[in-house]
Coordinates of C-alpha atoms and ligand atoms in Angstrom, one line a residue:
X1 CA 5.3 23.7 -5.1
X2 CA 5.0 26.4 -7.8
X3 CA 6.8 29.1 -5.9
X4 CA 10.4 29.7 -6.4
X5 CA 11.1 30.6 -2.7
X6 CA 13.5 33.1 -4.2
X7 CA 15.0 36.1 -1.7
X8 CA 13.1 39.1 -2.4
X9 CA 13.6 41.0 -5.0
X10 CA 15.5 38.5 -7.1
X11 CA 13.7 36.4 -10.3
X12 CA 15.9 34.3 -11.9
X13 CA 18.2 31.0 -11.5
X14 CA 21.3 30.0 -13.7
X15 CA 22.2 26.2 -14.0
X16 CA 25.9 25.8 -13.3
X17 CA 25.7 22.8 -14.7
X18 CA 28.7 20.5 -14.0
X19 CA 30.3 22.8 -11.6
X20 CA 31.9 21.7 -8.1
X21 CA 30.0 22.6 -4.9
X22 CA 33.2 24.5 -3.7
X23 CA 32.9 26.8 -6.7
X24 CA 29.5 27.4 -6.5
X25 CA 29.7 28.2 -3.4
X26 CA 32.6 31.1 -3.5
X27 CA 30.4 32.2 -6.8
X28 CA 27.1 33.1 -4.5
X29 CA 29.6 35.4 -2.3
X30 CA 31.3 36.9 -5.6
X31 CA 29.2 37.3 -8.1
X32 CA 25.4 35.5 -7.7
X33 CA 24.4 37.5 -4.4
X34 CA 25.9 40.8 -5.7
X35 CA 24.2 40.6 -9.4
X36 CA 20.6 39.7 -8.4
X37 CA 20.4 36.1 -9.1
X38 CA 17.7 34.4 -7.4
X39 CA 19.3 30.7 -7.2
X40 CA 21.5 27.8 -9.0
X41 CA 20.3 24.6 -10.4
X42 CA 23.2 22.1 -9.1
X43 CA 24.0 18.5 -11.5
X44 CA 22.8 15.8 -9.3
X45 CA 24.3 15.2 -6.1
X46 CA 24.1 11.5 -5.8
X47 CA 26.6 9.1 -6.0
X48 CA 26.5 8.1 -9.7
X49 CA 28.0 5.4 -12.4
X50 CA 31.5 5.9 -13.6
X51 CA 31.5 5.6 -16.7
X52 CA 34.9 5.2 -18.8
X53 CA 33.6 4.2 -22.4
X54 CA 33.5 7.1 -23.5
X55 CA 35.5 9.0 -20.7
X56 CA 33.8 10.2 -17.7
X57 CA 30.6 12.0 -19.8
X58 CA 28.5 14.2 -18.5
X59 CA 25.2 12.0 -19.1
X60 CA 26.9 9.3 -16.1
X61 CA 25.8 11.3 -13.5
X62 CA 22.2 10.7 -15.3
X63 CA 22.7 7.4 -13.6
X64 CA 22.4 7.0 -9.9
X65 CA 24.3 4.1 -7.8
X66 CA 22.8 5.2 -4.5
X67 CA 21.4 9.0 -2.5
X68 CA 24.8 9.2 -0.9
X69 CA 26.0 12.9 -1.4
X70 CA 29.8 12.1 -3.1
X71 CA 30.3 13.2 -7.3
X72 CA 33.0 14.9 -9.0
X73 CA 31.1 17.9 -7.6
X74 CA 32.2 16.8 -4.3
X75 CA 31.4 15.0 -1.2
X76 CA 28.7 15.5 1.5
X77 CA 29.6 18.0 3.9
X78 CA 31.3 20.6 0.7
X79 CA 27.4 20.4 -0.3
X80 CA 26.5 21.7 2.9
X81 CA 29.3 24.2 3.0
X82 CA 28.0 25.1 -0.7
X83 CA 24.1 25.1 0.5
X84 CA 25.0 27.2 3.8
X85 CA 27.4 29.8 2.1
X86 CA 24.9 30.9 -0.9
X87 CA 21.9 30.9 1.5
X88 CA 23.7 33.3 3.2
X89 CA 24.3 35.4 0.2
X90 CA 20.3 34.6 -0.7
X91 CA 21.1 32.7 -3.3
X92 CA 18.9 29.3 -3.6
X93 CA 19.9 25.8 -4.0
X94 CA 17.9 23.6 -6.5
X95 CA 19.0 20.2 -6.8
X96 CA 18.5 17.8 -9.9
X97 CA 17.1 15.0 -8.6
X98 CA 16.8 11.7 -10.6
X99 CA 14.4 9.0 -9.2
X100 CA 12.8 7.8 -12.7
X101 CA 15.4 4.9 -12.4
X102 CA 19.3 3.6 -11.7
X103 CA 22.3 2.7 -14.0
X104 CA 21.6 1.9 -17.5
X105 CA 21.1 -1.8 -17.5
X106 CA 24.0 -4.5 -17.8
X107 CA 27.3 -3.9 -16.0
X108 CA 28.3 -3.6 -12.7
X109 CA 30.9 -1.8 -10.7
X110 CA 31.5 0.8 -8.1
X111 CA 30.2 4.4 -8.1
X112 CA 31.4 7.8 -7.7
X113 CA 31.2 6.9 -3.6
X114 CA 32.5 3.5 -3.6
X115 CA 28.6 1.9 -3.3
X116 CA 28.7 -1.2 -5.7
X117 CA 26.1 -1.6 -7.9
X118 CA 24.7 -4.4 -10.6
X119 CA 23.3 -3.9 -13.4
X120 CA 22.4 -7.4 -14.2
X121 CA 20.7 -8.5 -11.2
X122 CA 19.6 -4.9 -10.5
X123 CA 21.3 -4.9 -7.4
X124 CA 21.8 -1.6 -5.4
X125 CA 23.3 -2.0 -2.1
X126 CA 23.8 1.5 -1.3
X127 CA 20.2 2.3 -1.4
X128 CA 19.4 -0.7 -1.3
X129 CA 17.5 -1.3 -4.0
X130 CA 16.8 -4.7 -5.7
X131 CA 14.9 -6.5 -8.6
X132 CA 12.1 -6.0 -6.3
X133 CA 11.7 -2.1 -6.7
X134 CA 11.8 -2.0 -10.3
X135 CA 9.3 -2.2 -13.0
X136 CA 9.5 -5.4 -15.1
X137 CA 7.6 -7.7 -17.7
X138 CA 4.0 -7.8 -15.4
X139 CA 4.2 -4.0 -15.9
X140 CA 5.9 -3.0 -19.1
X141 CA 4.9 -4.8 -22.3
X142 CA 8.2 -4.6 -24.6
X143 CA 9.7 -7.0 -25.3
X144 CA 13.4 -5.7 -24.4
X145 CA 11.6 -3.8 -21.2
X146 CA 12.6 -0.4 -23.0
X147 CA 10.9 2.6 -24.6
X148 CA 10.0 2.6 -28.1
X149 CA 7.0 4.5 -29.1
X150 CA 6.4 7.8 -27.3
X151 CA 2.6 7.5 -28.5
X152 CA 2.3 4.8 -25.8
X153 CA 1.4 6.1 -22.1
X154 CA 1.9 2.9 -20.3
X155 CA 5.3 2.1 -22.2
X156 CA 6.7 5.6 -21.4
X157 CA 6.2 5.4 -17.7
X158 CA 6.3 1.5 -16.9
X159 CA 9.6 0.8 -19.4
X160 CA 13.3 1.8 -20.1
X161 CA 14.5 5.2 -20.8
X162 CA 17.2 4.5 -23.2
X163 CA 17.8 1.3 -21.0
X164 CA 18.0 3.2 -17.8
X165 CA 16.8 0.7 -15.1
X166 CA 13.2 2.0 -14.1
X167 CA 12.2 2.2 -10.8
X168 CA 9.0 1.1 -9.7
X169 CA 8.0 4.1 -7.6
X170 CA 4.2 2.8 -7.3
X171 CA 5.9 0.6 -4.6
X172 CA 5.7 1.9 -1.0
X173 CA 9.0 1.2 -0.5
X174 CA 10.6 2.8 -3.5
X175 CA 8.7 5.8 -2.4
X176 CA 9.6 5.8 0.7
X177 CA 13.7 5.7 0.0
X178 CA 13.3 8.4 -2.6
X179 CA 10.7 10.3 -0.2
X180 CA 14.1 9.9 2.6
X181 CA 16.5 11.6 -0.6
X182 CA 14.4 14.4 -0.5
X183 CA 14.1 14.9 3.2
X184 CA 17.7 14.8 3.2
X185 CA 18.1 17.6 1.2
X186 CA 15.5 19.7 1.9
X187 CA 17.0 19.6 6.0
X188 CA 20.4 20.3 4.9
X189 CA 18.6 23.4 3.1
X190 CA 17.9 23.3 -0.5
X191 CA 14.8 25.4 -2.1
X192 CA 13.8 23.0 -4.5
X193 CA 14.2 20.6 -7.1
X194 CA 14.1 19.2 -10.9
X195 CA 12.6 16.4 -11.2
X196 CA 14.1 14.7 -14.3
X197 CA 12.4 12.5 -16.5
X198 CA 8.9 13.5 -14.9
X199 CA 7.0 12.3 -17.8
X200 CA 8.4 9.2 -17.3
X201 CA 6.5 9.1 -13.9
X202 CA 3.4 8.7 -13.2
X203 CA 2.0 11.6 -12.0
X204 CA 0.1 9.5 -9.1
X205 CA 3.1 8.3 -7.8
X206 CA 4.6 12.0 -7.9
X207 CA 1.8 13.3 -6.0
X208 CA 2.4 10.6 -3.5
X209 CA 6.0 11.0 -3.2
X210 CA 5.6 15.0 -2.6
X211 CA 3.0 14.6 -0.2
X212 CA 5.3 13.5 2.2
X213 CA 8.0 16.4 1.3
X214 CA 8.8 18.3 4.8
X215 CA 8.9 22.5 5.1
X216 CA 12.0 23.8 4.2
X217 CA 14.7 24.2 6.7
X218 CA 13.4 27.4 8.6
X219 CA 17.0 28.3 9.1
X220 CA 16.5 30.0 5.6
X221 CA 13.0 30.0 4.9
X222 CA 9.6 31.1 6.5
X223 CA 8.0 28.3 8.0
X224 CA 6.3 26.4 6.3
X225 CA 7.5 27.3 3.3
X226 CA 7.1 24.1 0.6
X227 CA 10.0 23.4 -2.1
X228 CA 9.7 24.2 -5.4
X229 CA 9.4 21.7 -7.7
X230 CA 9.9 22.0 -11.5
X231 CA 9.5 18.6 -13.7
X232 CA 11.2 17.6 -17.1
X233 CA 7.8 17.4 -19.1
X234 CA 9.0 17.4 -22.7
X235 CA 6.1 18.5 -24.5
X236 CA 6.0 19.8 -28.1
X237 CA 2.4 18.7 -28.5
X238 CA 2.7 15.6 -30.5
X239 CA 2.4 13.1 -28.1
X240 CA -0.2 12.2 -25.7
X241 CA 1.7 13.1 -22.0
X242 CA 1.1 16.8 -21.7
X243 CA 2.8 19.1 -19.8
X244 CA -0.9 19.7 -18.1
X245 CA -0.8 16.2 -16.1
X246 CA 1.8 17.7 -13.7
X247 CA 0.6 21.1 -12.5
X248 CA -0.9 19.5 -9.3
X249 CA 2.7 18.5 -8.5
X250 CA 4.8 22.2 -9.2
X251 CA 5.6 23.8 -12.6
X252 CA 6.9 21.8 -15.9
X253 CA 9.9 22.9 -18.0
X254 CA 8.5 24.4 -21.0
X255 CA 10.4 23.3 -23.9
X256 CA 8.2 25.1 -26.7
X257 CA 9.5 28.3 -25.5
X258 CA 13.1 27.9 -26.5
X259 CA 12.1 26.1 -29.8
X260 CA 9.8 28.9 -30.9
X261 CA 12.0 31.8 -29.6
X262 CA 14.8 30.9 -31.1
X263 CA 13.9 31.0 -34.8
X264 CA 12.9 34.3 -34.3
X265 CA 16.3 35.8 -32.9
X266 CA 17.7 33.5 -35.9
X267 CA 15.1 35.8 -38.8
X268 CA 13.1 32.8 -39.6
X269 CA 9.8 33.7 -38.1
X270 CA 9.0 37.5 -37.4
X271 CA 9.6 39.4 -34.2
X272 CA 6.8 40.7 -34.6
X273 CA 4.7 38.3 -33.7
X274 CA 6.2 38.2 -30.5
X275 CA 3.3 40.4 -29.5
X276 CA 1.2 38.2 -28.2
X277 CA 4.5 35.6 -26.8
X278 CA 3.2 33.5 -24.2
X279 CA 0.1 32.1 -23.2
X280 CA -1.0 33.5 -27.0
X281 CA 1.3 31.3 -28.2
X282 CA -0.7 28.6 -26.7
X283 CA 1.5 27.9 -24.0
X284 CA 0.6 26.9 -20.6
X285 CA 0.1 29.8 -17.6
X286 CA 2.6 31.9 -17.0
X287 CA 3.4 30.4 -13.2
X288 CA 3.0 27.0 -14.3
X289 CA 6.1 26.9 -16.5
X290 CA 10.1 27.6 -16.1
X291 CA 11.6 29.0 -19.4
X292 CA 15.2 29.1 -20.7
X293 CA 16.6 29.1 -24.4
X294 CA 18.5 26.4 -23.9
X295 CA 19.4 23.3 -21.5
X296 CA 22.1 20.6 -21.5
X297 CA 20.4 18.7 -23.5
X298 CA 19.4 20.1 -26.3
X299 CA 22.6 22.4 -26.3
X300 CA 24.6 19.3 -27.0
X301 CA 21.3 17.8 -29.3
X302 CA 19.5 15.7 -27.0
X303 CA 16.3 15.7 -25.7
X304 CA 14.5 17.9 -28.1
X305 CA 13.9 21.8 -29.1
X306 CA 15.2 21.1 -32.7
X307 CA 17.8 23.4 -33.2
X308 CA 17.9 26.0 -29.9
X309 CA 20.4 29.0 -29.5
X310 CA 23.1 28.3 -28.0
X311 CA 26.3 29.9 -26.4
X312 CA 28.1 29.0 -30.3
X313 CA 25.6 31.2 -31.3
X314 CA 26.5 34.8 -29.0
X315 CA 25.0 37.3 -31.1
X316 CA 21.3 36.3 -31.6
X317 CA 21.8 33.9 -28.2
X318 CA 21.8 37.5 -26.2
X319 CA 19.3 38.8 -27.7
X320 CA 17.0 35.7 -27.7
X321 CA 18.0 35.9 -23.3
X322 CA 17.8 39.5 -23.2
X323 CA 14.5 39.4 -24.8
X324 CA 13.2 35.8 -22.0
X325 CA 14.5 38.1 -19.1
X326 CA 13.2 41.6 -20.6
X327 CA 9.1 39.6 -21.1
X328 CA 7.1 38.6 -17.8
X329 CA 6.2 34.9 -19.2
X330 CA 7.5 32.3 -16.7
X331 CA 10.1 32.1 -14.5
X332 CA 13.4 32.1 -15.8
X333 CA 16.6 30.3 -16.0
X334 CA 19.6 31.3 -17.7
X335 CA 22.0 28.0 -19.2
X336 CA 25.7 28.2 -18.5
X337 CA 27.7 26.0 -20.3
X338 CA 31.1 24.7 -20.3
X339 CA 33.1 24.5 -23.9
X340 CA 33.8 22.0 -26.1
X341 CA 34.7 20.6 -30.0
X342 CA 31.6 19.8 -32.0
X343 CA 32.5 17.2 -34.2
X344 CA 29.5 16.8 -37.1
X345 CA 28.9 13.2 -38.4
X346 CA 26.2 12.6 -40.4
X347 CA 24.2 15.6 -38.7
X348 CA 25.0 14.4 -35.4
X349 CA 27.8 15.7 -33.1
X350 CA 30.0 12.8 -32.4
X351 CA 31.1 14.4 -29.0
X352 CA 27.9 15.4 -27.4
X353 CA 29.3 12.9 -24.7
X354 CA 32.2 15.1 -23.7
X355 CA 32.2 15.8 -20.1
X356 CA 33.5 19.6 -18.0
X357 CA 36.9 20.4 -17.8
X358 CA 38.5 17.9 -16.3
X359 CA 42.5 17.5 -14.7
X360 CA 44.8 14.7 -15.5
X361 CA 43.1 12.9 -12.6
X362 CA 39.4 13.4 -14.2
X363 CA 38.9 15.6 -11.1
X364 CA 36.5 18.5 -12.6
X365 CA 38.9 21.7 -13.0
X366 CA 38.3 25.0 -10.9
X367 CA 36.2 27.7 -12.7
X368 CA 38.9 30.4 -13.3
X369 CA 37.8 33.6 -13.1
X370 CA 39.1 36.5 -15.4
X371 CA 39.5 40.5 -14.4
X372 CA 36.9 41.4 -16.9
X373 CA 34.3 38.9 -14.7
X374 CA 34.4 36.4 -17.6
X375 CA 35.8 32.6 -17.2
X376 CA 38.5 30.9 -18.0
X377 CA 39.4 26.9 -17.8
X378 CA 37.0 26.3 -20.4
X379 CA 33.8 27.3 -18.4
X380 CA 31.5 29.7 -20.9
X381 CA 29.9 31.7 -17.6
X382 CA 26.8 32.8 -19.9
X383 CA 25.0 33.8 -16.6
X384 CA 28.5 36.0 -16.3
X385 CA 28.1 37.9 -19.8
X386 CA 27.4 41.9 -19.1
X387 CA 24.2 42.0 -21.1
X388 CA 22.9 39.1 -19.6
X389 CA 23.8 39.7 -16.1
X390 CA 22.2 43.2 -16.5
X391 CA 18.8 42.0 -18.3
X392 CA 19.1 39.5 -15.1
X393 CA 18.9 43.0 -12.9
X394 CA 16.0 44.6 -15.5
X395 CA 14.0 41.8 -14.6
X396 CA 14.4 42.3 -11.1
X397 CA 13.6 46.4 -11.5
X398 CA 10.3 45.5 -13.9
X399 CA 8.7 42.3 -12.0
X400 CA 5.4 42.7 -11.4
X401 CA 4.6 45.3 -14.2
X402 CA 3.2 44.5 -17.4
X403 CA 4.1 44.6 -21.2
X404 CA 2.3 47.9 -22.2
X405 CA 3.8 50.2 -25.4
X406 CA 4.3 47.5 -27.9
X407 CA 6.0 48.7 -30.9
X408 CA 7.1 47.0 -34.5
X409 CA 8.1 48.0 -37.6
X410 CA 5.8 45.2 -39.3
X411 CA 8.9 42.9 -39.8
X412 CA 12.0 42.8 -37.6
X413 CA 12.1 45.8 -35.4
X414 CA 10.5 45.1 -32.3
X415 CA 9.9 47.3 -29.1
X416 CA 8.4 47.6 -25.6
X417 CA 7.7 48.5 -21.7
X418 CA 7.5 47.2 -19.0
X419 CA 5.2 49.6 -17.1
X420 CA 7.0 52.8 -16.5
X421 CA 10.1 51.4 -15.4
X422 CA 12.1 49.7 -17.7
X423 CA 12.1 49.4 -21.7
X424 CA 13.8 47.2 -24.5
X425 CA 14.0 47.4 -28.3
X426 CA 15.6 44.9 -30.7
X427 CA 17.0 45.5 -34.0
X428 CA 17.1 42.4 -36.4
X429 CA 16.8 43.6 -40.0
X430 CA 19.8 44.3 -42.1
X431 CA 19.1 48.1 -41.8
X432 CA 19.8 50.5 -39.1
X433 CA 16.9 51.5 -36.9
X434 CA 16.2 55.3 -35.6
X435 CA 13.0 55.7 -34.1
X436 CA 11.3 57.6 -31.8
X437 CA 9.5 55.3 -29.3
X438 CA 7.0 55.8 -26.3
X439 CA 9.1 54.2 -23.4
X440 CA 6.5 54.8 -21.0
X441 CA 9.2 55.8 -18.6
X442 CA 9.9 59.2 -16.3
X443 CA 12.0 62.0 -17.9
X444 CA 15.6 61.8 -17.8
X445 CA 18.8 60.1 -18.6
X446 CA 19.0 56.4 -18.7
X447 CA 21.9 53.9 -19.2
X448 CA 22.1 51.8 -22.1
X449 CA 22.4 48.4 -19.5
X450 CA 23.2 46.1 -23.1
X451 CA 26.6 48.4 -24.5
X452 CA 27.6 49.0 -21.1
X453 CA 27.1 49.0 -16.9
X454 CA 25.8 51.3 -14.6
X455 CA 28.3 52.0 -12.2
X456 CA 28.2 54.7 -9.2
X457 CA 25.6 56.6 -10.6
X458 CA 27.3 57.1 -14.6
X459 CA 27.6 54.8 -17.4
X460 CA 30.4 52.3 -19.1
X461 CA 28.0 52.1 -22.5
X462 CA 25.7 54.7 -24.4
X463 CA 23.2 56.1 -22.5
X464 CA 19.3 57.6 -23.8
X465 CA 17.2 60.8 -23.2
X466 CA 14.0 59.8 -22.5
X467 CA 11.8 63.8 -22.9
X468 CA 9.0 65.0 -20.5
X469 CA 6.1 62.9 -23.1
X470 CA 7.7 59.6 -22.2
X471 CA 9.3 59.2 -25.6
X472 CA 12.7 59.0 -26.5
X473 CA 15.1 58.5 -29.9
X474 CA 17.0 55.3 -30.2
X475 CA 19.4 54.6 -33.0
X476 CA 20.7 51.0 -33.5
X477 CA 22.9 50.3 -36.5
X478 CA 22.6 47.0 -38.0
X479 CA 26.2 46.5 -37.4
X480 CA 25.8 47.1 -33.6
X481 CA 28.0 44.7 -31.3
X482 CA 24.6 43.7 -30.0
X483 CA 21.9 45.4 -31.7
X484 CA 19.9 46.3 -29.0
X485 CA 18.9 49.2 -26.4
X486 CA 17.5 48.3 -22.4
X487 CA 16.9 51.2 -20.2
X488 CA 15.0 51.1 -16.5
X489 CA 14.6 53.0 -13.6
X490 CA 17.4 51.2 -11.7
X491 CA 19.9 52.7 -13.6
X492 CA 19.1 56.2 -14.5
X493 CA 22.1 58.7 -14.5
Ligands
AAO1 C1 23.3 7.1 -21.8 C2 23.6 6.7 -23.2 C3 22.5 5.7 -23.8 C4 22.5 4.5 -22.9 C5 22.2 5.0 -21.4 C6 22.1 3.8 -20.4 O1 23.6 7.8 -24.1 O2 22.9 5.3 -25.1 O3 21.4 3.6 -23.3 O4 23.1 5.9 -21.0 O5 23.3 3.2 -20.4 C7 21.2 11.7 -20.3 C8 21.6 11.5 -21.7 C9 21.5 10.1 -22.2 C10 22.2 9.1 -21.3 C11 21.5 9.3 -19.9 C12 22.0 8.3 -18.8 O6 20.9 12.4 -22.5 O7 22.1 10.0 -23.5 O8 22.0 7.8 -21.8 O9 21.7 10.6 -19.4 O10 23.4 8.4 -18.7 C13 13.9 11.9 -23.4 C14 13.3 12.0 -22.0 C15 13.9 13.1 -21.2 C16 15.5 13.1 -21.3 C17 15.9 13.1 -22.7 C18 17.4 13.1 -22.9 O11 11.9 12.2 -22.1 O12 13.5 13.0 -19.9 O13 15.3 12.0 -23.4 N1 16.1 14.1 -20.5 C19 16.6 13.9 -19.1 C20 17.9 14.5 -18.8 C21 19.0 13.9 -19.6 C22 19.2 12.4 -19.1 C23 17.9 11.8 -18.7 C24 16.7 12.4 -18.8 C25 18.0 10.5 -18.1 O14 17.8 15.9 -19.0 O15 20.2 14.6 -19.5 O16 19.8 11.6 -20.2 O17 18.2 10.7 -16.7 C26 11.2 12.8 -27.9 C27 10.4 12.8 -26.6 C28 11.3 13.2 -25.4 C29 12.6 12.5 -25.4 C30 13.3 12.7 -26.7 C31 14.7 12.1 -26.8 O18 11.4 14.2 -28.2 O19 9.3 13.7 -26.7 O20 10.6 13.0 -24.2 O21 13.4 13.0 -24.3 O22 12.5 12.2 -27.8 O23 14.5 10.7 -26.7 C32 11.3 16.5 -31.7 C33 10.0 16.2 -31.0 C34 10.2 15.7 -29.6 C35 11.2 14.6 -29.6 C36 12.4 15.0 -30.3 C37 13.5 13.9 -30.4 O24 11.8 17.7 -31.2 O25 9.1 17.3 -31.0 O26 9.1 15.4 -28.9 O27 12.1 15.4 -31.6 O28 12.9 12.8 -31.1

């Protein structure tokens, strides 16, 4: 489960998170296949609580009604379309799958798919699940049946995430409908999944569950090929579910690494102790993890990561992704967002609810696309921005080598290689830097893939001489656009 079934060649995936299946799909054909990304993380697929108070947020689809395939995304056969299409391009699906529980509890209605659904007599026909399958009072000891002290094992998995209704997956049967969810997906030809809320799972009943996964669909993968699996494991070390307890089951989402990384790019905390970044930071092994700066939680400040770069942030937000994409920790996903008002109250933004860009209808609005590749509508496109797109490509160029030639100036300045074919440097201190650096790389004439793009064989941006000894000048005014330099062998002029 720890292997990213990615095409070859190709290393990371973007979350396009809200986005409708018919626009991810035309974005594998025009942008994703062409610009090296390995795969998209898709917001669940499942039928999911309308919520109207507040208006359609993006947290409803956080709350399942049944495993039918119908959301504002779309229905079941555009998901196919969208899986089919992007395969083709080699673009991976990975699905968001929530099984930790149903509908917040209390209410009742109809979902996204017409399935109706009770919150009171935890009632879901479309499943169907009943009172039965979930976990109650002879397995969680609050009093209300929800969540209070993350210090508590027993409460975090047995009781109520923010009064989600929690499913009793130690039950065959619970196991078995989620185990069919899966199935579904993984035949119609997805590469993997999130599993959200993992720590609220036991990881027992996770191992049981993916013991009964099936091969992906050899349509688009070797036989026998297993999907990957990547859990929500928030783990900052201060409470006693680690990120550890889930390695048997695929990799965890490592949430230290955007909450360490950032303060860096923001000068609170040194580049250059990003020497040793990584496993020397005491995170977990390198394949055990997925990393990313920020997610759609903590963008909008849930979840946790403190205060993570975000989109609002552009300057130091590139640089924090250039510098994830440019270093060989983890595997790599790359947050893109969709816009809206923060509105401060007390320290707290008071529209962290606010759902995509929606039309009079509430219908989720097309992702327009602008001549200069960025997006309109709303839509941020991070994943689209040059310098991460091409640090997306540099990644692909380097894998496999490692971090040799580090370089700092004792402070802010921070440079290195990876092996001979590609090299960064970052400039965060209030002065200009101009330097002559080992790049490690072949002779020649190399395109500056940050100021500009590589593009039939000469170069939109500035471009560096590396000499015959490896070593090259690099000049990077403090006042640079983005004050920083990426050269590798995959775009050398
Ligand atoms: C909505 C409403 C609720 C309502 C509920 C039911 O907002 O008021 O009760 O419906 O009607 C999303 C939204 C929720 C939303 C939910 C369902 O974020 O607001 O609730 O959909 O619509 C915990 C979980 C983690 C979870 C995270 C948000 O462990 O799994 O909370 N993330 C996922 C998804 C998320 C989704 C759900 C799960 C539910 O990504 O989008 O919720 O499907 C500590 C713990 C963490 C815990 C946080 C927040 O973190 O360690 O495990 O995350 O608290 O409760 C420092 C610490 C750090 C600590 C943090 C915050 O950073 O180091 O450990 O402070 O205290």
């Amino acid at each position: 489960f720890h292997n990213p079934n990615c095409a070859d060649g190709r290393h990371t995936i973007t979350h396009l998170f809200e986005w409708k299946w018919s626009d991810i799909a035309q974005e594998c054909e025009r942008f994703l296949g062409p610009y090296g990304y390995c795969g998209v993380q898709v917001s669940p697929p499942n039928e999911n609580r309308v919520v109207t108070s507040p208006n359609r947020p993006w947290w409803e689809r956080y709350q399942p009604v049944s495993y039918k395939l119908v959301t504002r995304s779309g229905n079941d056969q555009q998901f196919r379309d969208m899986v089919d299409r992007c395969n083709k391009q080699n673009i991976r699906i990975y699905v968001d799958v929530v099984m930790n529980h149903m509908t917040g509890s209390g209410g009742s209605g109809q979902g996204t798919g017409g399935s109706q659904w009770d919150g009171n007599s935890l009632s879901f026909p479309g499943v169907p699940f009943s009172s039965w399958d979930f976990n109650d009072a002879s397995t969680c000891s609050t009093s209300d049946l929800n969540i209070h002290n993350y210090q508590n094992v027993q409460e975090v998995r047995n009781c109520r995430l923010v009064s989600l209704l929690d499913l009793k997956l130690s039950k065959d049967y619970v196991r078995t409908k989620v185990v069919e969810y899966l199935n579904y997906l993984i035949d119609i030809g997805v590469a993997g999944f999130r599993f959200d809320a993992a720590k609220h799972m036991w990881p027992a009943d996770l191992y049981a569950i993916t013991g009964q996964l099936k091969s992906l669909n050899t349509n688009y993968f070797p036989s026998g090929s297993k999907p990957f699996i990547y859990q929500e494991v928030i783990d900052m070390g201060n409470e006693p579910i680690k990120m550890s307890e889930y390695f048997g089951t695929g990799r965890v989402t490592n949430f230290v690494y955007g909450a360490k990384l950032s303060p860096v790019f923001r000068n609170q905390d040194q580049a250059k102790w990003l020497v040793n970044w990584g496993e020397g930071w005491g995170m977990p092994f390198s394949n055990d993890v997925i990393v990313f700066i920020d997610n759609h939680d903590n963008q909008r400040g849930h979840g946790a990561g403190g205060a993570v770069l975000t989109f609002r942030d552009s300057r130091r937000y590139k640089m924090a992704t250039a510098f994830m994409l440019a270093h060989p920790y983890g595997f790599t996903r790359v947050m893109s967002s969709y816009y809206w008002d923060v509105n401060y109250v007390n320290g707290n933004d008071a529209n962290d609810w606010i759902g995509p860009p929606t039309n009079g209808d509430m219908s989720i609005k097309d992702v327009f696309i602008n001549s200069d590749l960025s997006c309109g509508n709303g839509w941020i496109c991070e994943h689209r921005w040059r310098q991460i797109y091409n640090m997306v490509a540099f990644r692909n160029v380097v894998f496999g080598t490692s971090l040799v030639n580090w370089w700092d100036n004792g402070n802010y300045q921070i440079a290195f290689s990876r092996g001979n074919k590609g090299f960064i440097v970052f400039n965060l201190e209030s002065y200009n830097l101009n330097t002559r650096l080992q790049t490690g790389l072949p002779a020649g004439q190399y395109c500056d893939v940050i100021s500009g793009n590589y593009e039939n064989g000469s170069c939109t941006g500035s471009s560096v001489t590396v000499n015959s000894d490896g070593t090259a000048n690099f000049f990077i005014p403090t006042s640079a656009e983005d004050p920083m330099i990426a050269i590798h062998i995959g775009a050398k002029v």
